[in-house]
Coordinates of N, CA and C in Angstrom, one line a residue:
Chain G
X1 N -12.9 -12.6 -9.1 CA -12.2 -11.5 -8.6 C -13.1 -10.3 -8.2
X2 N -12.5 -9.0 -7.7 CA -13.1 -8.0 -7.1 C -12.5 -7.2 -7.4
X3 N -13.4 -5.8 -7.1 CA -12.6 -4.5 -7.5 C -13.0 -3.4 -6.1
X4 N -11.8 -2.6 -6.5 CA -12.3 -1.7 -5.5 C -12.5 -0.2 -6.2
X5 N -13.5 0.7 -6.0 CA -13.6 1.6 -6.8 C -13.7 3.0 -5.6
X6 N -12.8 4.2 -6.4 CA -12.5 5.0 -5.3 C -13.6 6.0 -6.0
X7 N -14.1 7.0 -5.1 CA -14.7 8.6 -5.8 C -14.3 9.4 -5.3
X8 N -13.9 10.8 -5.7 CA -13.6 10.9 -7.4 C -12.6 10.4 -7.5
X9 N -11.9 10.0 -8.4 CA -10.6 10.1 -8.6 C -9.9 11.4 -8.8
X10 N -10.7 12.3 -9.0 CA -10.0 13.9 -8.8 C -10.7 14.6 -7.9
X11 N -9.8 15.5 -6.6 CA -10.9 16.2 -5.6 C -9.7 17.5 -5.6
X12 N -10.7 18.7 -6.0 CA -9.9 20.2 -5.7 C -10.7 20.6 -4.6
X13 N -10.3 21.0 -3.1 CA -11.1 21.8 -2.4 C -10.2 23.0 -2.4
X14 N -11.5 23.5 -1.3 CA -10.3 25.5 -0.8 C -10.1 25.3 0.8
X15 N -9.4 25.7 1.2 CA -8.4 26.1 2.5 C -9.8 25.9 3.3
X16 N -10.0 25.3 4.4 CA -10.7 24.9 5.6 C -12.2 24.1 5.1
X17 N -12.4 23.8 4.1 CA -13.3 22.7 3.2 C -13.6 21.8 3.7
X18 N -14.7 20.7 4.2 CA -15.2 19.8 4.5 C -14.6 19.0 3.4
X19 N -14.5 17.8 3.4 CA -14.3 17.1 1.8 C -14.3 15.3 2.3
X20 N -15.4 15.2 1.5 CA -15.2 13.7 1.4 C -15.6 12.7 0.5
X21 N -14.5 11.7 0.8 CA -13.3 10.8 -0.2 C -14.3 9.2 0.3
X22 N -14.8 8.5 -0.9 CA -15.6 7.3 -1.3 C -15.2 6.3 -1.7
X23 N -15.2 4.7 -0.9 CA -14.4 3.6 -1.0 C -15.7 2.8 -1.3
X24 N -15.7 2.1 -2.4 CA -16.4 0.5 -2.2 C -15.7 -0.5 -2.7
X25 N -16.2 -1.8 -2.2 CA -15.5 -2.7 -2.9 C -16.0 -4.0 -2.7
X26 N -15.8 -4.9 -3.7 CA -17.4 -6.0 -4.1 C -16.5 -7.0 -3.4
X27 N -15.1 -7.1 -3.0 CA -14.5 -8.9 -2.7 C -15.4 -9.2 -1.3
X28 N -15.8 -8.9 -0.5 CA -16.9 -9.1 0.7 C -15.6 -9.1 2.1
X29 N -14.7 -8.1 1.6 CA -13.7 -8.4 2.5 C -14.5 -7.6 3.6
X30 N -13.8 -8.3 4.6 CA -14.3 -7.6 6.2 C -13.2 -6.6 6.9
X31 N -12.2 -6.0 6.4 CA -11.6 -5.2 6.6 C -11.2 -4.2 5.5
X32 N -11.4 -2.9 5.8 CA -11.2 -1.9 5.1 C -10.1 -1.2 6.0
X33 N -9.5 -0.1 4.7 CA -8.4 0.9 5.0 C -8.5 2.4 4.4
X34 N -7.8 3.1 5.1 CA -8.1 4.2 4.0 C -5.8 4.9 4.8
X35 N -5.1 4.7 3.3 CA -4.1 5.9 3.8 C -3.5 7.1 3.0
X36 N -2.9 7.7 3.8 CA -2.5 8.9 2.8 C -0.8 8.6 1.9
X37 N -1.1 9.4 1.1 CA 0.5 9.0 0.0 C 0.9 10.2 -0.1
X38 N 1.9 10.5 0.3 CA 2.7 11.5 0.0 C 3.8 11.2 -0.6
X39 N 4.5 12.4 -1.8 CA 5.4 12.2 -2.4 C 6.7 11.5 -1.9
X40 N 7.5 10.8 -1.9 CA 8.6 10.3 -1.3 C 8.4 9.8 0.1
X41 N 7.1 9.6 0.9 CA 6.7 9.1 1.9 C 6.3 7.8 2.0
X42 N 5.5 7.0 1.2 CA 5.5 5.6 1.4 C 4.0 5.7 1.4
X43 N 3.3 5.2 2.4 CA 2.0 4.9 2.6 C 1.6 5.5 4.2
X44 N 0.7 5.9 4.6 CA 0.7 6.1 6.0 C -0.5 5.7 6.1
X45 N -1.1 5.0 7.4 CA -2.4 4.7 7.8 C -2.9 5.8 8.6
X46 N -4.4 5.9 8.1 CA -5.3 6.9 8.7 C -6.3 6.6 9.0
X47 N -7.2 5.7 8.5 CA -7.9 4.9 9.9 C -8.1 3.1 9.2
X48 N -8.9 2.6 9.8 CA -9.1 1.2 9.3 C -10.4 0.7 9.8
X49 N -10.7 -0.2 9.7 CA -12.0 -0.6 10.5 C -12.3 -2.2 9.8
X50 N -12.3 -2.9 10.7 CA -12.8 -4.3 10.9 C -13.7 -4.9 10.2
X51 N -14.9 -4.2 10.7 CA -16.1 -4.7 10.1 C -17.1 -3.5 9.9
X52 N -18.0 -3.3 9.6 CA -19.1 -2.3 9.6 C -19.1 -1.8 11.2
X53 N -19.3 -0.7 11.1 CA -19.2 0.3 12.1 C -18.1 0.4 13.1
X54 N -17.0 -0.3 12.7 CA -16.0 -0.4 13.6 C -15.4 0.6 12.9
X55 N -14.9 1.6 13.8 CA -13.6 2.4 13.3 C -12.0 2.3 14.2
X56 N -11.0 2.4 13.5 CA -10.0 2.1 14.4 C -8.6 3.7 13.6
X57 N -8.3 4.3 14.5 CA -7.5 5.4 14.3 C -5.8 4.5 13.8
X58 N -5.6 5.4 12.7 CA -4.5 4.8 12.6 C -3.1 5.8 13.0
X59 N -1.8 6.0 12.5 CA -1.0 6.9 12.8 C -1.6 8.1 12.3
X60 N -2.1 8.5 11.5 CA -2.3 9.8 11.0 C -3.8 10.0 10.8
X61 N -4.4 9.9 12.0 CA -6.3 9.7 11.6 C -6.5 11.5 11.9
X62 N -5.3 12.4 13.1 CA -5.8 13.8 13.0 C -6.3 14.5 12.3
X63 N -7.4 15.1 11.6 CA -7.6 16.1 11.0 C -8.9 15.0 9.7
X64 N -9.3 13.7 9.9 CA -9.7 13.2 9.5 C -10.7 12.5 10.7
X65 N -11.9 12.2 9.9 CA -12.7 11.1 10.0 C -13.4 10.3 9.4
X66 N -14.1 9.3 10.1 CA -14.2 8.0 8.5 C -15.6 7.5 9.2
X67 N -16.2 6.8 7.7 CA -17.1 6.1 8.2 C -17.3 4.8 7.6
X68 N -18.0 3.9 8.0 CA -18.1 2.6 7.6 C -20.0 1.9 8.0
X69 N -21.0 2.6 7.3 CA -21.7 2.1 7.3 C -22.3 0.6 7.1
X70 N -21.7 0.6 5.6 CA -21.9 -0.6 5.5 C -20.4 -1.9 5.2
X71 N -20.6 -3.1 5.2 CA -19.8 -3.9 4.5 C -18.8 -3.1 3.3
X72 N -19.5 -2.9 2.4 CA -19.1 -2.9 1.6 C -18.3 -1.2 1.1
X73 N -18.5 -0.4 2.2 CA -18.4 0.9 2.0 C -17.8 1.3 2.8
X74 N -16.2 2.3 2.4 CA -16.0 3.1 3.5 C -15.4 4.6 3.0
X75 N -15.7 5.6 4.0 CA -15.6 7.0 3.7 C -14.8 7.7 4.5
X76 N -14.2 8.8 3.8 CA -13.0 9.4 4.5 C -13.1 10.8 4.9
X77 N -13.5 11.5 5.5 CA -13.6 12.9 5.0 C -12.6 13.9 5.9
X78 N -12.2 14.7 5.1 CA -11.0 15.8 5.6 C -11.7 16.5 6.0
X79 N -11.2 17.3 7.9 CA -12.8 17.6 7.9 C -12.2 19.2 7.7
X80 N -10.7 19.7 7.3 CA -10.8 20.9 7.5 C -9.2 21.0 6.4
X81 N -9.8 21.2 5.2 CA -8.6 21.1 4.4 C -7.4 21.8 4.3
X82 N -6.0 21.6 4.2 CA -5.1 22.3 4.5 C -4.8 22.9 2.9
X83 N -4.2 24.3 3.1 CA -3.9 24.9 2.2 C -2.8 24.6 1.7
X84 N -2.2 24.4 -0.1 CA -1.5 24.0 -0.8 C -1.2 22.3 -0.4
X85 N -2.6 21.8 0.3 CA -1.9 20.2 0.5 C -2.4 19.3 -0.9
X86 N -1.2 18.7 -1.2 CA -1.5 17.7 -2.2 C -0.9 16.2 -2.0
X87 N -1.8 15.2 -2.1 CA -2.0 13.9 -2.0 C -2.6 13.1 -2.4
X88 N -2.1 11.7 -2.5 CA -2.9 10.6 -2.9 C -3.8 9.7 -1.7
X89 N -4.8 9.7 -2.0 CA -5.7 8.6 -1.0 C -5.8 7.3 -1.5
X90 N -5.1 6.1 -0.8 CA -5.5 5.1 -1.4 C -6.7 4.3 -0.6
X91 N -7.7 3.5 -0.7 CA -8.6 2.9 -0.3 C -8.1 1.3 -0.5
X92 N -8.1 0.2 0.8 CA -7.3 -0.6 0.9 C -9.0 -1.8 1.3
X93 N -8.9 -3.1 0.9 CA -9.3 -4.2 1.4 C -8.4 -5.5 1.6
X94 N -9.1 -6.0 3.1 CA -8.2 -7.4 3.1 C -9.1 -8.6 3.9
X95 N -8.7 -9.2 3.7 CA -9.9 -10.4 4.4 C -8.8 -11.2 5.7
X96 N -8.9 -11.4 6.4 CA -7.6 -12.2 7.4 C -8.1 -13.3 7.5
X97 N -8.0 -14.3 6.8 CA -8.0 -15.5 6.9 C -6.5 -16.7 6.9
X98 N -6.1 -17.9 7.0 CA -4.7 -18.6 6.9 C -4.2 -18.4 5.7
X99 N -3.3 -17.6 5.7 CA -2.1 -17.8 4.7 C -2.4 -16.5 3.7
X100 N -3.3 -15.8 3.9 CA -3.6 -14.3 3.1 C -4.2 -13.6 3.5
X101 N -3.1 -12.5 4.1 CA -3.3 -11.1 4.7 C -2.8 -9.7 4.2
X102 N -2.6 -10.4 2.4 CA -2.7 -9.2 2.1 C -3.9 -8.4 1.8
X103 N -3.2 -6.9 1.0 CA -4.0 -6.0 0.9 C -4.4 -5.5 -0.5
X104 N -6.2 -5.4 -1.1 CA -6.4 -5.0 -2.6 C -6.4 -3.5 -2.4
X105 N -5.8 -2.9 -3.2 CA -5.8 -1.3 -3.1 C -7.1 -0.8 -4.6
X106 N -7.6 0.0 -3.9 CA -8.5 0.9 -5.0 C -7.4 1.6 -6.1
X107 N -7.9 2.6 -7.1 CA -6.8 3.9 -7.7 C -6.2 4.5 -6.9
X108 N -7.2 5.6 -6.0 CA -7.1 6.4 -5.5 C -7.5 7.7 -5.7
X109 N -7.3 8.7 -5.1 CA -8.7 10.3 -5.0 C -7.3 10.5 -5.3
X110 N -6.7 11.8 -6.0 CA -5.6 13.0 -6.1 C -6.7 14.3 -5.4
X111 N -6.3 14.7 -4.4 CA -6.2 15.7 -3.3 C -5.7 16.9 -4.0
X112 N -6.5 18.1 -4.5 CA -5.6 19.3 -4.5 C -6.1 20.5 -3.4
X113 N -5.8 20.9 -2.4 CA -6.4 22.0 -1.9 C -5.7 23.6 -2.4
X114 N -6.4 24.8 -3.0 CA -6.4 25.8 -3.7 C -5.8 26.8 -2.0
Chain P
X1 N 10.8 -0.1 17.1 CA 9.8 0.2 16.6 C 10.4 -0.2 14.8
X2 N 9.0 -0.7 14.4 CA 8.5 -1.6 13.2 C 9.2 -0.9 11.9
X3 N 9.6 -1.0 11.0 CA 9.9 -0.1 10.3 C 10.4 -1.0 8.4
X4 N 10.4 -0.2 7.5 CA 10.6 -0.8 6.1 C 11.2 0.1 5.8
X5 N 12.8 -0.2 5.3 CA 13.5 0.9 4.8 C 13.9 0.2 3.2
X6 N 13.5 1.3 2.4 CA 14.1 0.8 0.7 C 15.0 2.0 0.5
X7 N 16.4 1.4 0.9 CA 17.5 2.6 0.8 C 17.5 3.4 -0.7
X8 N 17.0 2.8 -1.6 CA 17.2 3.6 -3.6 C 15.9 4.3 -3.6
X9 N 16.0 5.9 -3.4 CA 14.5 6.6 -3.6 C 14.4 5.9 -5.3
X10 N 15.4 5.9 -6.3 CA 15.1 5.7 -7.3 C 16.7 5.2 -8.3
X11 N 16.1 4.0 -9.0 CA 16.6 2.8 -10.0 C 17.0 2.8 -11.4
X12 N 17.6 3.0 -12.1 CA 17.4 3.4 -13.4 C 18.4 2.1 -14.1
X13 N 17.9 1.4 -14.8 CA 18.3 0.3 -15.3 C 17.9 0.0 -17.1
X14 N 18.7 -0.3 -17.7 CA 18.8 -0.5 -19.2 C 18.0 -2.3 -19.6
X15 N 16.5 -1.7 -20.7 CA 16.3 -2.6 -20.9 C 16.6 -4.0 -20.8
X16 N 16.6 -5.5 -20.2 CA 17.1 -6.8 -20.7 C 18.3 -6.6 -19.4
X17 N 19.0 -6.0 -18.9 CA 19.4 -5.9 -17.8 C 19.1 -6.9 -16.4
X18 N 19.6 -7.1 -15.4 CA 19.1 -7.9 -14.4 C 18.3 -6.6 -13.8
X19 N 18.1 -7.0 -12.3 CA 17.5 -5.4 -11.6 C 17.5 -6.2 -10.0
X20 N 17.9 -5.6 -9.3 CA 17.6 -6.0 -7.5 C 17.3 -4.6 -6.9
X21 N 16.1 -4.7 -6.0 CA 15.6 -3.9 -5.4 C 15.7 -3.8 -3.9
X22 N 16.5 -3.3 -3.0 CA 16.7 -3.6 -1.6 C 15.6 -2.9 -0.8
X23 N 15.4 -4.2 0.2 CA 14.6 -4.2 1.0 C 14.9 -4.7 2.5
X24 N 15.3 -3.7 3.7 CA 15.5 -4.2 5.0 C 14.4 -4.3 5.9
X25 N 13.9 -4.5 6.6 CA 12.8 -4.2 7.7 C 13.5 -4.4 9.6
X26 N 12.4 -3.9 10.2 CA 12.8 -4.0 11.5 C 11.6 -4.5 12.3
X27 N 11.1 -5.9 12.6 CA 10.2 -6.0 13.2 C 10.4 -7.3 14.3
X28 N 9.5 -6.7 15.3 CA 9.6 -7.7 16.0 C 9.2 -8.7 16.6
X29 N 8.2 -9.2 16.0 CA 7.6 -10.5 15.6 C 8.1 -11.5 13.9
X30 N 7.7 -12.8 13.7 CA 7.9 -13.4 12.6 C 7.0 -12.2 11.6
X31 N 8.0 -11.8 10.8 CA 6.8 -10.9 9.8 C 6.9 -11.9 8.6
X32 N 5.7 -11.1 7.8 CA 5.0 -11.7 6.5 C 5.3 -10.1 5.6
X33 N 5.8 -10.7 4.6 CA 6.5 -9.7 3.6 C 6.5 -10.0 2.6
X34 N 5.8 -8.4 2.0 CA 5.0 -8.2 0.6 C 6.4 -7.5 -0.7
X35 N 5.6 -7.5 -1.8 CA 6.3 -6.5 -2.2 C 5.2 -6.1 -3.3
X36 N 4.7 -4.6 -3.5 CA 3.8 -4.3 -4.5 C 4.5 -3.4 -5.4
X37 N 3.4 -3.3 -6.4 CA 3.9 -2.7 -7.7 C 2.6 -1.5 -8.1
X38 N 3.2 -0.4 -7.9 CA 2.4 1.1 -8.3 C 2.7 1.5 -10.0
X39 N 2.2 1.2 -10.8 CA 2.1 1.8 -12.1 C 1.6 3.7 -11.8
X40 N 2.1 4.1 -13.4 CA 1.2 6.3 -12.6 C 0.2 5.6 -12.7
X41 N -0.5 6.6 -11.2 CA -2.3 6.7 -11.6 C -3.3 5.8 -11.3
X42 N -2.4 5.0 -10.4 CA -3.6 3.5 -10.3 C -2.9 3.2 -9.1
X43 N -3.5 2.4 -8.5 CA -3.5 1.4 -6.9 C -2.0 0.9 -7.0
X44 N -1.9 -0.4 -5.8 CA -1.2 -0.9 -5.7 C -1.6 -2.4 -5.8
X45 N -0.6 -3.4 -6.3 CA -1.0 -4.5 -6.7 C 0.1 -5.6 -6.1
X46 N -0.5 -6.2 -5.8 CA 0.2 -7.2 -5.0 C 1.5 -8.2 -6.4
X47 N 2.8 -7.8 -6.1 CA 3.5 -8.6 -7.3 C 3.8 -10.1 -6.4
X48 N 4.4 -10.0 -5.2 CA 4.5 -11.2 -4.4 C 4.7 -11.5 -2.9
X49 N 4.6 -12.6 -2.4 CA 4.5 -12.2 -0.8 C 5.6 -13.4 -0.2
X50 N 5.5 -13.6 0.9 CA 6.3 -14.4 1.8 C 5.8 -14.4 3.3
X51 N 5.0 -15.9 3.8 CA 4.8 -16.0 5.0 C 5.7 -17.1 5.6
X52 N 6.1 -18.3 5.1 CA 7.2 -18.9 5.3 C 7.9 -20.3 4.7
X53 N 8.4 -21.0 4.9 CA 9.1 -22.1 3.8 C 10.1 -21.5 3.2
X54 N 10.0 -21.9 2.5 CA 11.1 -21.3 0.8 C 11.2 -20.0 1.0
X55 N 12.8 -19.7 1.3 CA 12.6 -18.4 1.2 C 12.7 -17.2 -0.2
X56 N 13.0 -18.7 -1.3 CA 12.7 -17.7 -2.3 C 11.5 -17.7 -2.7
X57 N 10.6 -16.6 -3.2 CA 9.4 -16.8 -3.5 C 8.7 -16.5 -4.9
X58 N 8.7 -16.7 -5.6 CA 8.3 -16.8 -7.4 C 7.1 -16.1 -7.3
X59 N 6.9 -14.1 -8.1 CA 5.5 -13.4 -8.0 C 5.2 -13.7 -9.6
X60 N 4.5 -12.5 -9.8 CA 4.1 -12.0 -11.3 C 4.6 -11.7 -12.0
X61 N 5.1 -12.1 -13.6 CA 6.0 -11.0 -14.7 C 7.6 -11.4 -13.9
X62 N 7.7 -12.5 -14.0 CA 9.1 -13.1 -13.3 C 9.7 -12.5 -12.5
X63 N 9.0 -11.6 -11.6 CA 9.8 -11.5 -10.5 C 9.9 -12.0 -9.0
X64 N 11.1 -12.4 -8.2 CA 11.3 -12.8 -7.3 C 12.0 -11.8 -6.3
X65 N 11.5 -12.9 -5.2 CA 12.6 -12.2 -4.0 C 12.7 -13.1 -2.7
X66 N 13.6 -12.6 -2.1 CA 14.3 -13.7 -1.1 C 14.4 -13.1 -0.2
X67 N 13.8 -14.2 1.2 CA 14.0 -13.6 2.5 C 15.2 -14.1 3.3
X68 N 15.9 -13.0 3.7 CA 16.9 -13.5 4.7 C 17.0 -12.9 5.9
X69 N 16.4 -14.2 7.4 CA 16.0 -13.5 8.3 C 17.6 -13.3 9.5
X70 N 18.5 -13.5 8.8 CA 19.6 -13.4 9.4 C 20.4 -11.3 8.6
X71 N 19.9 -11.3 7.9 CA 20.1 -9.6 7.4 C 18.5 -9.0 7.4
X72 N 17.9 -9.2 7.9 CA 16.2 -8.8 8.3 C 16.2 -8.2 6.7
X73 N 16.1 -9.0 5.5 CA 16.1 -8.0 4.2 C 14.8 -9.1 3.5
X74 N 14.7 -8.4 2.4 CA 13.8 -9.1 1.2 C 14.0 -8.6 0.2
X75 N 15.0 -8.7 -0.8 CA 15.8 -8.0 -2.0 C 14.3 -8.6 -3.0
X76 N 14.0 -7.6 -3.4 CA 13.4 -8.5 -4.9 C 14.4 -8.4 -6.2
X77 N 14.0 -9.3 -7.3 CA 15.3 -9.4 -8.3 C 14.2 -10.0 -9.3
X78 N 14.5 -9.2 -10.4 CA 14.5 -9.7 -12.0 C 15.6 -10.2 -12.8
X79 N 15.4 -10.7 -13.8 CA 16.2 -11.4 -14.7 C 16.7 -10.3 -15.6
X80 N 15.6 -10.2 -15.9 CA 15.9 -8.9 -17.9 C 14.9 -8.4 -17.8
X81 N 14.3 -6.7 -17.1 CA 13.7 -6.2 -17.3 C 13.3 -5.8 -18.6
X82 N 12.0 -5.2 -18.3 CA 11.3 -4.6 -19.8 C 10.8 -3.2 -19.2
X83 N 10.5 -2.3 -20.7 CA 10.2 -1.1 -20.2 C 9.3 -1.3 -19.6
X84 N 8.2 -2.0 -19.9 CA 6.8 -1.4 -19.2 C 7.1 -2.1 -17.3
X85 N 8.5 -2.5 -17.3 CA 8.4 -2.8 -15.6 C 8.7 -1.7 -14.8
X86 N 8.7 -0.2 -15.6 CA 9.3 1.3 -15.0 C 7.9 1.5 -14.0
X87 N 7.8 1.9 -12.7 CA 6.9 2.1 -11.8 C 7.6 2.1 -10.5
X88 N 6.9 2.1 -9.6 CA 7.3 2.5 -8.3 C 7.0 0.9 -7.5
X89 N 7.9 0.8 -6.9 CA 7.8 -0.8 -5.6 C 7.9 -0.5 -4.9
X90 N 7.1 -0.8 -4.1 CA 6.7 -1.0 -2.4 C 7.1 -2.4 -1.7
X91 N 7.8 -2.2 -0.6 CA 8.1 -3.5 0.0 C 7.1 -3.0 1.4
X92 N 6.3 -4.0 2.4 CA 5.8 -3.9 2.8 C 5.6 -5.0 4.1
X93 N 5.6 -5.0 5.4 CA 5.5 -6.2 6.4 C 4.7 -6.3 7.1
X94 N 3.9 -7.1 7.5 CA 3.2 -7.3 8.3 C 3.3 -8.4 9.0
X95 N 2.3 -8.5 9.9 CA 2.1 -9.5 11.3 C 0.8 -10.7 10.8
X96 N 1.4 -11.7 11.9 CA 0.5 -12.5 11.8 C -1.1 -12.4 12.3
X97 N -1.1 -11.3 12.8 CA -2.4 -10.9 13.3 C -3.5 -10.1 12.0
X98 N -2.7 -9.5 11.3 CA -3.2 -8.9 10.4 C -3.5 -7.3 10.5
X99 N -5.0 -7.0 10.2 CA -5.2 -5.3 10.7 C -4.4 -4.6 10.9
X100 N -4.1 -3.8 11.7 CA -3.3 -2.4 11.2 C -2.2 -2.8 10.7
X101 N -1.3 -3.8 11.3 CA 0.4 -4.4 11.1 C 0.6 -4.2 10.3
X102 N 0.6 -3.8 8.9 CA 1.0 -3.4 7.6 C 1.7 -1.9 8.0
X103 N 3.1 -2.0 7.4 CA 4.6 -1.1 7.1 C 4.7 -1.4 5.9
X104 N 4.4 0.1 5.3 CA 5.2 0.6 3.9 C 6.5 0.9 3.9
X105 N 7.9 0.5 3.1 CA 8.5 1.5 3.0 C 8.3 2.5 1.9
X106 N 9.3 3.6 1.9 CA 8.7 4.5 1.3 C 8.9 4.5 -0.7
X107 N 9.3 3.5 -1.5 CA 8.9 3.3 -2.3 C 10.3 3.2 -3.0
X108 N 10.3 2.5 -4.0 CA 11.9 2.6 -5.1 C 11.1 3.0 -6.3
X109 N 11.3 4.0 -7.0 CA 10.8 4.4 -8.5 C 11.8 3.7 -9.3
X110 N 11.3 3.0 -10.0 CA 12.3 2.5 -11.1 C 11.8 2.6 -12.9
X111 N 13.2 2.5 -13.3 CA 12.7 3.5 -14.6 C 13.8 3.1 -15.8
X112 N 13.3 2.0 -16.7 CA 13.9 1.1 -17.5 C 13.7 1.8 -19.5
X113 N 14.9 2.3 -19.1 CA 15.8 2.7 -20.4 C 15.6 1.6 -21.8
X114 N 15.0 2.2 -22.7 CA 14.7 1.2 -23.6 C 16.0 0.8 -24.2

């Protein structure tokens, strides 16, 4: 088995804040995710990426950017944090091979902006 | 356009009870349909999935669920819940392609009365 481990699990920034959100994960999957959770919203996609250095925009990548240096790593950063926004970040892996396309989810970062 | 609707924002059911969780979708390819399980405070975890055959499908901690592509649904169902099954479910669809194609709906909280 594998894990995926998010950092921090707790993030307070202030109103227009750089801030960035840390995914790794040992299953050697070749696709990563990163989306946002909001209360009574569901899951939304914010970006994804393939393989190492691929980035791919998802519905809600505005106001964010990501990186994917390596395999095994991917990063999310808010680049301009909104005031009173609060959220969950989940960090997502999946491998697409026959017959399993699901997805391992990290914890997750809790988001407070002051 | 693609969509996962779980009409019950939230479930409240008495210990030992049965329990069914609705789940419709709208897609327009053969989808592959998940259903995960959010505990507070932690990720999401795959309880069970469905690409095709049998459309009932046997997950984790006895629960099931059944695809019927003539009501585009995937109800999941328990027998006799227990408390510790109170958390939040995600039904979720995707494509045979994999990558982005993953649809959340927006979640059922459920919450089992000792």
């Amino acid at each position: 088995g594998g894990i995926i481990t998010q950092t921090p699990k707790f993030l307070i920034g202030q109103e227009g804040q750089k801030l960035t959100l840390k995914c790794q994960q040992n299953f050697n999957h070749d696709t990563m995710y990163w989306y946002r959770q909001d209360s009574g919203k569901g899951l939304r996609l914010i970006y994804y990426s393939i393989t190492e250095n691929d980035l791919q925009k998802g519905d809600l990548s505005e106001g964010y950017d990501a990186s994917r240096e390596k395999k095994s790593s991917f990063s999310l950063t808010v680049t301009s944090a909104q005031k009173n926004e609060m959220a969950v970040f989940l960090c997502a892996s999946s491998i697409i091979q026959a017959l399993s396309y699901e997805q391992y989810f990290g914890p997750g970062t809790r988001l407070t902006v002051l | 356009a693609q969509s996962v609707t779980q009409p019950d924002a939230r479930v409240t059911v008495s210990e030992g009870a049965s329990l069914q969780l609705r789940c419709k979708y709208s897609y327009s390819a053969t989808p592959y349909l998940f259903w995960y399980v959010q505990y507070p405070r932690q990720g999401l975890q795959l309880l069970l999935k469905y690409y095709s055959g049998d459309p009932v499908v046997q997950g984790v901690n006895g629960f099931e669920a059944e695809f019927s592509k003539s009501n585009s649904s995937f109800h999941l169902r328990k027998a006799s819940v227990h408390w510790s099954d109170s958390a939040v479910y995600f039904c979720a669809v995707s494509h045979n392609t994999g990558y982005q194609n993953f649809y959340f709906g927006k979640g059922t909280s459920l919450t089992v009365i000792p």
